[in-house]
Tab-separated table of C-alpha atoms in Angstrom:
chain	number	residue	atom	x	y	z
S	1	UNK	CA	-75.043	197.597	42.928
S	2	UNK	CA	-74.870	200.908	44.812
S	3	UNK	CA	-76.621	204.003	43.487
S	4	UNK	CA	-76.044	207.722	43.983
S	5	UNK	CA	-78.516	210.529	43.313
S	6	UNK	CA	-76.779	213.738	42.216
S	7	UNK	CA	-79.397	216.443	42.530
S	8	UNK	CA	-80.114	220.176	42.840
S	9	UNK	CA	-78.487	220.725	39.431
S	10	UNK	CA	-79.295	224.228	38.196
S	11	UNK	CA	-78.356	223.452	34.590
S	12	UNK	CA	-77.586	220.011	33.135
S	13	UNK	CA	-75.916	220.049	29.706
S	14	UNK	CA	-76.382	216.541	28.319
S	15	UNK	CA	-74.835	216.751	24.799
S	16	UNK	CA	-77.336	214.027	23.898
S	17	UNK	CA	-78.680	213.786	20.319
S	18	UNK	CA	-81.372	216.363	21.102
S	19	UNK	CA	-78.831	218.676	22.700
S	20	UNK	CA	-80.969	218.906	25.820
S	21	UNK	CA	-80.116	221.390	28.544
S	22	UNK	CA	-82.234	220.634	31.610
S	23	UNK	CA	-82.913	222.927	34.549
S	24	UNK	CA	-83.561	221.833	38.140
S	25	UNK	CA	-82.284	218.403	37.162
S	26	UNK	CA	-80.832	215.259	38.682
S	27	UNK	CA	-78.751	212.248	37.656
S	28	UNK	CA	-78.695	208.766	39.171
S	29	UNK	CA	-75.437	206.827	38.954
S	30	UNK	CA	-75.265	203.065	39.490
S	31	UNK	CA	-71.744	201.732	39.801
S	32	UNK	CA	-69.907	203.338	36.852
S	33	UNK	CA	-72.940	204.002	34.610
S	34	UNK	CA	-75.679	206.594	34.325
S	35	UNK	CA	-78.988	204.977	35.309
S	36	UNK	CA	-81.414	207.906	35.128
S	37	UNK	CA	-81.561	211.566	34.040
S	38	UNK	CA	-84.455	213.965	34.442
S	39	UNK	CA	-86.185	216.601	36.570
S	40	UNK	CA	-85.069	216.596	40.190
S	41	UNK	CA	-88.691	216.417	41.338
S	42	UNK	CA	-89.108	213.068	39.553
S	43	UNK	CA	-85.834	211.485	40.662
S	44	UNK	CA	-86.018	207.927	41.998
S	45	UNK	CA	-84.649	206.914	45.358
S	46	UNK	CA	-80.966	206.001	45.600
S	47	UNK	CA	-78.623	204.641	48.234
S	48	UNK	CA	-76.731	207.922	48.506
S	49	UNK	CA	-77.682	211.520	47.822
S	50	UNK	CA	-75.351	214.353	46.783
S	51	UNK	CA	-76.581	217.917	46.345
S	52	UNK	CA	-74.561	220.149	44.016
S	53	UNK	CA	-76.440	223.125	45.478
S	54	UNK	CA	-77.549	224.890	42.329
S	55	UNK	CA	-74.438	224.358	40.235
S	56	UNK	CA	-74.135	223.465	36.549
S	57	UNK	CA	-73.225	219.950	35.417
S	58	UNK	CA	-71.937	218.810	32.038
S	59	UNK	CA	-70.166	215.723	30.679
S	60	UNK	CA	-66.554	215.271	31.676
S	61	UNK	CA	-64.124	216.563	29.091
S	62	UNK	CA	-62.713	214.087	26.572
S	63	UNK	CA	-59.120	215.154	25.890
S	64	UNK	CA	-58.364	213.321	22.667
S	65	UNK	CA	-54.807	214.570	22.016
S	66	UNK	CA	-52.012	214.743	24.597
S	67	UNK	CA	-48.287	213.967	24.918
S	68	UNK	CA	-47.889	213.283	28.639
S	69	UNK	CA	-44.756	211.103	28.725
S	70	UNK	CA	-41.927	213.592	29.001
S	71	UNK	CA	-39.360	215.084	31.316
S	72	UNK	CA	-37.486	218.354	31.034
S	73	UNK	CA	-38.280	222.025	30.541
S	74	UNK	CA	-38.564	224.142	27.394
S	75	UNK	CA	-39.642	227.429	28.919
S	76	UNK	CA	-36.639	229.258	27.427
S	77	UNK	CA	-37.814	228.185	23.986
S	78	UNK	CA	-41.294	229.513	24.758
S	79	UNK	CA	-39.937	232.809	26.084
S	80	UNK	CA	-37.851	233.310	22.956
S	81	UNK	CA	-40.850	232.541	20.756
S	82	UNK	CA	-42.986	235.074	22.607
S	83	UNK	CA	-40.256	237.683	22.089
S	84	UNK	CA	-40.189	236.958	18.371
S	85	UNK	CA	-36.663	235.596	18.540
S	86	UNK	CA	-35.274	232.528	16.826
S	87	UNK	CA	-34.419	229.648	19.118
S	88	UNK	CA	-32.156	226.822	18.044
S	89	UNK	CA	-31.508	224.980	21.290
S	90	UNK	CA	-33.020	221.709	20.208
S	91	UNK	CA	-36.818	221.766	20.422
S	92	UNK	CA	-38.203	218.231	20.610
S	93	UNK	CA	-34.630	216.958	20.895
S	94	UNK	CA	-34.353	218.606	24.321
S	95	UNK	CA	-37.417	216.724	25.483
S	96	UNK	CA	-36.246	213.462	23.948
S	97	UNK	CA	-32.893	213.641	25.747
S	98	UNK	CA	-34.442	214.463	29.119
S	99	UNK	CA	-37.098	211.795	28.741
S	100	UNK	CA	-34.625	209.085	27.777
S	101	UNK	CA	-32.611	209.925	30.895
S	102	UNK	CA	-35.605	209.610	33.223
S	103	UNK	CA	-36.344	206.371	35.050
S	104	UNK	CA	-39.611	204.502	34.667
S	105	UNK	CA	-40.593	205.583	38.165
S	106	UNK	CA	-39.846	209.217	37.377
S	107	UNK	CA	-41.867	209.164	34.146
S	108	UNK	CA	-44.784	207.401	35.810
S	109	UNK	CA	-44.794	210.005	38.578
S	110	UNK	CA	-44.813	212.833	36.025
S	111	UNK	CA	-47.648	211.308	34.007
S	112	UNK	CA	-49.677	210.680	37.169
S	113	UNK	CA	-49.285	214.323	38.132
S	114	UNK	CA	-50.400	215.552	34.717
S	115	UNK	CA	-53.401	213.246	34.727
S	116	UNK	CA	-54.315	214.491	38.207
S	117	UNK	CA	-54.152	218.079	36.938
S	118	UNK	CA	-56.353	217.162	33.976
S	119	UNK	CA	-58.963	215.445	36.144
S	120	UNK	CA	-58.943	218.392	38.557
S	121	UNK	CA	-59.985	220.510	35.574
S	122	UNK	CA	-62.860	218.258	34.554
S	123	UNK	CA	-61.190	215.809	32.155
S	124	UNK	CA	-62.516	212.281	32.561
S	125	UNK	CA	-61.425	210.482	29.362
S	126	UNK	CA	-57.917	210.931	28.095
S	127	UNK	CA	-55.716	209.869	25.192
S	128	UNK	CA	-51.936	210.124	25.263
S	129	UNK	CA	-49.041	209.173	23.018
S	130	UNK	CA	-45.527	207.914	22.848
S	131	UNK	CA	-43.213	209.974	20.646
S	132	UNK	CA	-40.412	211.314	22.838
S	133	UNK	CA	-38.421	208.083	22.753
S	134	UNK	CA	-37.670	207.720	19.029
S	135	UNK	CA	-35.687	204.507	19.460
S	136	UNK	CA	-37.064	200.992	19.541
S	137	UNK	CA	-36.160	200.574	23.199
S	138	UNK	CA	-37.493	203.940	24.372
S	139	UNK	CA	-40.753	203.859	22.417
S	140	UNK	CA	-41.394	200.366	23.782
S	141	UNK	CA	-40.623	201.564	27.327
S	142	UNK	CA	-43.048	204.463	27.059
S	143	UNK	CA	-45.757	202.261	25.530
S	144	UNK	CA	-45.414	199.741	28.374
S	145	UNK	CA	-45.567	202.493	30.962
S	146	UNK	CA	-48.737	203.953	29.448
S	147	UNK	CA	-50.353	200.545	29.102
S	148	UNK	CA	-49.775	200.010	32.811
S	149	UNK	CA	-51.388	203.335	33.642
S	150	UNK	CA	-54.290	202.463	31.358
S	151	UNK	CA	-54.805	199.251	33.310
S	152	UNK	CA	-55.000	201.380	36.466
S	153	UNK	CA	-57.668	203.561	34.848
S	154	UNK	CA	-55.504	206.676	34.765
S	155	UNK	CA	-55.415	207.012	30.968
S	156	UNK	CA	-57.943	205.578	28.541
S	157	UNK	CA	-56.333	205.476	25.084
S	158	UNK	CA	-52.678	204.964	24.101
S	159	UNK	CA	-51.251	206.003	20.721
S	160	UNK	CA	-47.967	205.038	19.048
S	161	UNK	CA	-46.223	208.133	17.646
S	162	UNK	CA	-42.826	206.742	16.713
S	163	UNK	CA	-43.145	208.833	13.543
S	164	UNK	CA	-43.056	212.115	15.463
S	165	UNK	CA	-39.958	213.309	13.636
S	166	UNK	CA	-36.687	211.943	12.286
S	167	UNK	CA	-34.123	211.858	15.125
S	168	UNK	CA	-30.988	213.943	14.523
S	169	UNK	CA	-28.319	211.970	12.716
S	170	UNK	CA	-30.757	209.414	11.289
S	171	UNK	CA	-31.701	208.983	7.641
S	172	UNK	CA	-35.477	209.281	7.274
S	173	UNK	CA	-36.015	206.054	5.352
S	174	UNK	CA	-33.664	204.125	7.604
S	175	UNK	CA	-35.511	205.432	10.655
S	176	UNK	CA	-38.864	204.484	9.140
S	177	UNK	CA	-37.542	200.958	8.660
S	178	UNK	CA	-37.295	200.865	12.455
S	179	UNK	CA	-40.728	202.454	12.956
S	180	UNK	CA	-42.631	199.986	10.773
S	181	UNK	CA	-40.472	197.027	11.804
S	182	UNK	CA	-39.046	196.389	15.269
S	183	UNK	CA	-40.528	199.505	16.878
S	184	UNK	CA	-44.096	198.727	15.852
S	185	UNK	CA	-43.622	195.097	16.841
S	186	UNK	CA	-42.368	196.167	20.278
S	187	UNK	CA	-45.280	198.513	21.030
S	188	UNK	CA	-48.146	196.715	19.298
S	189	UNK	CA	-49.548	194.898	22.335
S	190	UNK	CA	-49.571	198.084	24.413
S	191	UNK	CA	-51.272	200.610	22.084
S	192	UNK	CA	-54.545	201.034	20.225
S	193	UNK	CA	-53.648	203.707	17.695
S	194	UNK	CA	-50.939	204.701	15.235
S	195	UNK	CA	-50.183	208.379	14.549
S	196	UNK	CA	-47.800	210.272	12.259
S	197	UNK	CA	-46.757	213.927	12.115
S	198	UNK	CA	-47.425	214.553	8.416
S	199	UNK	CA	-46.225	218.093	7.807
S	200	UNK	CA	-43.341	220.273	6.721
S	201	UNK	CA	-40.181	219.288	8.586
S	202	UNK	CA	-41.568	215.913	9.628
S	203	UNK	CA	-42.914	213.211	7.275
S	204	UNK	CA	-44.233	213.521	3.733
S	205	UNK	CA	-47.283	211.810	2.269
S	206	UNK	CA	-45.570	208.630	1.097
S	207	UNK	CA	-43.677	208.206	4.351
S	208	UNK	CA	-46.910	208.736	6.264
S	209	UNK	CA	-48.734	206.163	4.148
S	210	UNK	CA	-45.988	203.656	4.862
S	211	UNK	CA	-46.349	204.019	8.628
S	212	UNK	CA	-50.136	204.072	8.619
S	213	UNK	CA	-50.342	201.008	6.388
S	214	UNK	CA	-48.084	199.116	8.780
S	215	UNK	CA	-50.192	200.240	11.726
S	216	UNK	CA	-53.424	199.169	10.052
S	217	UNK	CA	-51.888	195.791	9.200
S	218	UNK	CA	-51.050	195.439	12.897
S	219	UNK	CA	-54.673	196.115	13.829
S	220	UNK	CA	-54.288	199.703	15.054
S	221	UNK	CA	-56.701	202.566	14.555
S	222	UNK	CA	-55.463	205.598	12.613
S	223	UNK	CA	-55.051	209.202	13.716
S	224	UNK	CA	-52.830	211.928	12.312
S	225	UNK	CA	-51.083	215.225	12.983
S	226	UNK	CA	-51.610	217.273	9.833
S	227	UNK	CA	-51.774	220.713	8.237
S	228	UNK	CA	-50.262	222.483	11.242
S	229	UNK	CA	-47.282	224.219	9.655
S	230	UNK	CA	-48.777	224.770	6.212
S	231	UNK	CA	-51.390	223.393	3.860
S	232	UNK	CA	-50.201	219.976	2.784
S	233	UNK	CA	-51.142	216.331	2.283
S	234	UNK	CA	-52.079	215.488	5.870
S	235	UNK	CA	-55.849	215.805	5.528
S	236	UNK	CA	-55.894	213.915	2.245
S	237	UNK	CA	-53.901	211.027	3.689
S	238	UNK	CA	-56.101	210.964	6.791
S	239	UNK	CA	-59.222	210.684	4.647
S	240	UNK	CA	-57.583	208.047	2.446
S	241	UNK	CA	-56.931	205.851	5.488
S	242	UNK	CA	-60.265	206.502	7.165
S	243	UNK	CA	-58.543	208.126	10.135
S	244	UNK	CA	-60.648	208.673	13.234
S	245	UNK	CA	-59.087	212.122	13.618
S	246	UNK	CA	-56.705	214.520	11.932
S	247	UNK	CA	-55.420	217.104	14.399
S	248	UNK	CA	-54.099	220.672	14.211
S	249	UNK	CA	-55.739	221.500	10.814
S	250	UNK	CA	-54.627	225.140	10.909
S	251	UNK	CA	-54.087	225.439	7.155
S	252	UNK	CA	-56.853	223.974	5.008
S	253	UNK	CA	-57.705	224.280	1.343
S	254	UNK	CA	-61.261	224.136	0.047
S	255	UNK	CA	-60.444	220.622	-1.172
S	256	UNK	CA	-59.365	219.611	2.342
S	257	UNK	CA	-62.637	220.818	3.831
S	258	UNK	CA	-64.629	219.112	1.086
S	259	UNK	CA	-62.747	215.847	1.627
S	260	UNK	CA	-63.353	215.913	5.380
S	261	UNK	CA	-67.023	216.752	4.885
S	262	UNK	CA	-67.380	213.786	2.553
S	263	UNK	CA	-66.391	211.396	5.324
S	264	UNK	CA	-69.486	212.419	7.311
S	265	UNK	CA	-72.028	211.498	4.620
S	266	UNK	CA	-73.228	208.462	6.593
S	267	UNK	CA	-73.401	210.223	9.962
S	268	UNK	CA	-76.630	211.751	11.256
S	269	UNK	CA	-75.556	214.592	13.513
S	270	UNK	CA	-79.079	215.176	14.794
S	271	UNK	CA	-79.415	211.642	16.134
S	272	UNK	CA	-75.686	210.893	16.610
S	273	UNK	CA	-76.094	207.668	14.671
S	274	UNK	CA	-74.474	206.141	11.618
S	275	UNK	CA	-70.839	205.798	10.636
S	276	UNK	CA	-68.616	208.607	11.956
S	277	UNK	CA	-66.083	210.206	9.651
S	278	UNK	CA	-62.729	211.857	10.271
S	279	UNK	CA	-62.913	214.357	13.130
S	280	UNK	CA	-61.059	217.650	12.718
S	281	UNK	CA	-59.089	218.069	15.931
S	282	UNK	CA	-58.557	221.695	16.955
S	283	UNK	CA	-55.864	222.528	19.516
S	284	UNK	CA	-56.320	226.210	20.432
S	285	UNK	CA	-53.855	226.315	23.345
S	286	UNK	CA	-51.139	225.134	20.965
S	287	UNK	CA	-52.157	227.702	18.351
S	288	UNK	CA	-51.897	230.507	20.900
S	289	UNK	CA	-48.553	229.264	22.230
S	290	UNK	CA	-47.053	229.141	18.737
S	291	UNK	CA	-48.857	232.272	17.525
S	292	UNK	CA	-50.273	230.251	14.679
S	293	UNK	CA	-53.623	230.987	13.054
S	294	UNK	CA	-56.382	229.406	15.092
S	295	UNK	CA	-57.801	226.315	13.434
S	296	UNK	CA	-60.913	227.243	11.388
S	297	UNK	CA	-63.414	225.461	13.611
S	298	UNK	CA	-66.332	227.631	12.488
S	299	UNK	CA	-65.657	226.848	8.822
S	300	UNK	CA	-65.376	223.142	9.587
S	301	UNK	CA	-68.621	222.971	11.551
S	302	UNK	CA	-70.472	224.918	8.878
S	303	UNK	CA	-69.301	222.301	6.355
S	304	UNK	CA	-70.874	219.509	8.420
S	305	UNK	CA	-67.626	218.201	9.914
S	306	UNK	CA	-67.462	217.089	13.527
S	307	UNK	CA	-64.812	219.038	15.433
S	308	UNK	CA	-62.973	218.165	18.628
S	309	UNK	CA	-61.162	220.404	21.091
S	310	UNK	CA	-58.132	218.959	22.883
S	311	UNK	CA	-55.301	220.277	25.034
S	312	UNK	CA	-52.308	218.873	23.089
S	313	UNK	CA	-50.491	218.964	26.428
S	314	UNK	CA	-46.768	218.818	25.637
S	315	UNK	CA	-43.645	220.604	26.913
S	316	UNK	CA	-42.897	222.648	23.811
S	317	UNK	CA	-46.031	224.162	22.353
S	318	UNK	CA	-48.943	223.610	24.757
S	319	UNK	CA	-47.950	222.947	28.347
S	320	UNK	CA	-51.472	222.796	29.759
S	321	UNK	CA	-54.094	220.180	30.512
S	322	UNK	CA	-56.835	222.801	30.888
S	323	UNK	CA	-59.798	221.911	28.725
S	324	UNK	CA	-61.704	224.754	30.392
S	325	UNK	CA	-59.192	227.133	28.796
S	326	UNK	CA	-59.612	225.542	25.378
S	327	UNK	CA	-63.406	225.670	25.558
S	328	UNK	CA	-63.357	229.312	26.612
S	329	UNK	CA	-60.950	230.141	23.799
S	330	UNK	CA	-63.187	228.394	21.260
S	331	UNK	CA	-66.085	230.631	22.270
S	332	UNK	CA	-64.119	233.854	22.646
S	333	UNK	CA	-61.753	233.557	19.681
S	334	UNK	CA	-62.950	230.804	17.316
S	335	UNK	CA	-66.589	231.896	16.956
S	336	UNK	CA	-68.154	228.734	18.356
S	337	UNK	CA	-71.284	228.908	20.445
S	338	UNK	CA	-71.004	227.535	23.951
S	339	UNK	CA	-73.011	224.463	22.950
S	340	UNK	CA	-70.695	223.829	19.990
S	341	UNK	CA	-67.568	224.233	22.109
S	342	UNK	CA	-68.837	221.912	24.843
S	343	UNK	CA	-69.850	219.314	22.250
S	344	UNK	CA	-66.404	219.538	20.618
S	345	UNK	CA	-64.678	219.019	23.981
S	346	UNK	CA	-66.873	216.049	24.897
S	347	UNK	CA	-68.676	214.147	22.140
S	348	UNK	CA	-66.301	215.485	19.467
S	349	UNK	CA	-63.325	214.044	21.297
S	350	UNK	CA	-65.187	210.790	21.880
S	351	UNK	CA	-65.938	210.521	18.160
S	352	UNK	CA	-62.267	211.129	17.419
S	353	UNK	CA	-61.436	208.168	19.653
S	354	UNK	CA	-64.378	206.064	18.451
S	355	UNK	CA	-65.592	206.019	22.050
S	356	UNK	CA	-68.883	207.831	21.444
S	357	UNK	CA	-70.948	204.831	22.562
S	358	UNK	CA	-69.294	204.941	25.997
S	359	UNK	CA	-68.470	208.569	26.801
S	360	UNK	CA	-68.898	212.139	25.582
S	361	UNK	CA	-72.490	212.798	26.639
S	362	UNK	CA	-74.771	212.303	29.612
S	363	UNK	CA	-77.139	209.514	28.570
S	364	UNK	CA	-78.522	206.458	30.318
S	365	UNK	CA	-76.114	203.556	29.936
S	366	UNK	CA	-73.036	205.652	29.291
S	367	UNK	CA	-70.115	205.942	31.678
S	368	UNK	CA	-70.880	208.285	34.557
S	369	UNK	CA	-68.369	211.036	33.779
S	370	UNK	CA	-69.689	214.296	35.242
S	371	UNK	CA	-68.120	217.734	35.562
S	372	UNK	CA	-69.674	220.050	38.160
S	373	UNK	CA	-68.930	223.748	37.739
S	374	UNK	CA	-68.770	226.256	40.561
S	375	UNK	CA	-71.255	228.326	38.581
S	376	UNK	CA	-74.979	228.166	37.815
S	377	UNK	CA	-74.519	227.796	34.051
S	378	UNK	CA	-71.907	226.453	31.637
S	379	UNK	CA	-71.577	229.795	29.837
S	380	UNK	CA	-69.388	230.866	32.771
S	381	UNK	CA	-66.562	228.872	31.119
S	382	UNK	CA	-66.273	231.706	28.583
S	383	UNK	CA	-67.878	234.485	30.627
S	384	UNK	CA	-65.252	234.116	33.399
S	385	UNK	CA	-62.151	232.994	31.496
S	386	UNK	CA	-59.254	231.676	33.510
S	387	UNK	CA	-61.240	231.180	36.696
S	388	UNK	CA	-60.997	227.858	38.604
S	389	UNK	CA	-64.562	226.775	37.867
S	390	UNK	CA	-64.317	223.006	38.373
S	391	UNK	CA	-66.081	222.158	41.643
S	392	UNK	CA	-66.404	218.369	41.471
S	393	UNK	CA	-65.750	215.504	39.062
S	394	UNK	CA	-67.142	211.976	38.799
S	395	UNK	CA	-65.056	209.634	36.648
S	396	UNK	CA	-66.598	206.263	35.799
S	397	UNK	CA	-69.063	206.705	38.639
S	398	UNK	CA	-66.498	207.527	41.305
S	399	UNK	CA	-65.983	210.917	42.874
S	400	UNK	CA	-62.525	212.014	41.658
S	401	UNK	CA	-62.543	215.677	42.740
């Protein structure tokens, strides 16, 4: 068992239950786990020593919502949206067509590149979804591809999103017969989660319940896209099914907030113990790209709801893997403190993936996922927005950047 002492840390943001921020700190890593944390002057001996030379260190980002399996380009759609023009060239259908036409090797290469970009920006734990296949054969192909990349350690969580939308020319109920039948059967062994886009223009409450019930019966965890386009049933259905996360949440009623808050009754935020509820997943890069109202993260936190920040990397509405950007935006535009934004992008995402016992904070026994900033303090993520601040990354105890 080889150990590494990472020392000369100017500021160490732990996101542990006490919310400790240590100065002049050090971390000892043994294999892929954290073995010791404390003042640099008290650090034990280790086989190897790495000085970060007065830089800040925080947990690696947990990106709990991405769509990385795609080919094609939708920049014209984005440009039209920014100009306030209507654009009817196909949206998700453009991506679906290009992705279906791509070979396995091509898609794997594209996903590898996006993961590399994410890791280069400090992301160390990553979820991604199917959802651009929308046929039994294509959804199964994408699920197999992602499962293979998960085995390689490139992605950590794989979600089945066959219910992304109804493909053109298909009847909704007929398509859902495929989703809950042969499609789910084909992907089941490759995925850990089921997801549905429950919103205007996608799937209604009853259709969503049908898919989620089938996923639960197949042993999958539940997550949901909801309340992005307008206030609707998404949050209520998520709570009903005990979803780990409901993402987007741009349009919330008082009843939605109350329902989400109720799921956290058995969770002790101060000690990070108990039974976690349904995380409210905020996707600020997507909100900016679509010129939607930013998700009400401040309101959610004040109600006692755990919030996550994620990139929602996808070709249509959020073509970025930059969690640094999302954290900075949360501080600058969403009225979160730096500590709240960092927690949302680390432990919040881990809670939304039910991985909080393994990742999301720097604590002894957890996976050694460390993000070293080229700055003396983490506040530089918002203080110097858009700057390339990631200096080094350890992922599962190995230097990745």
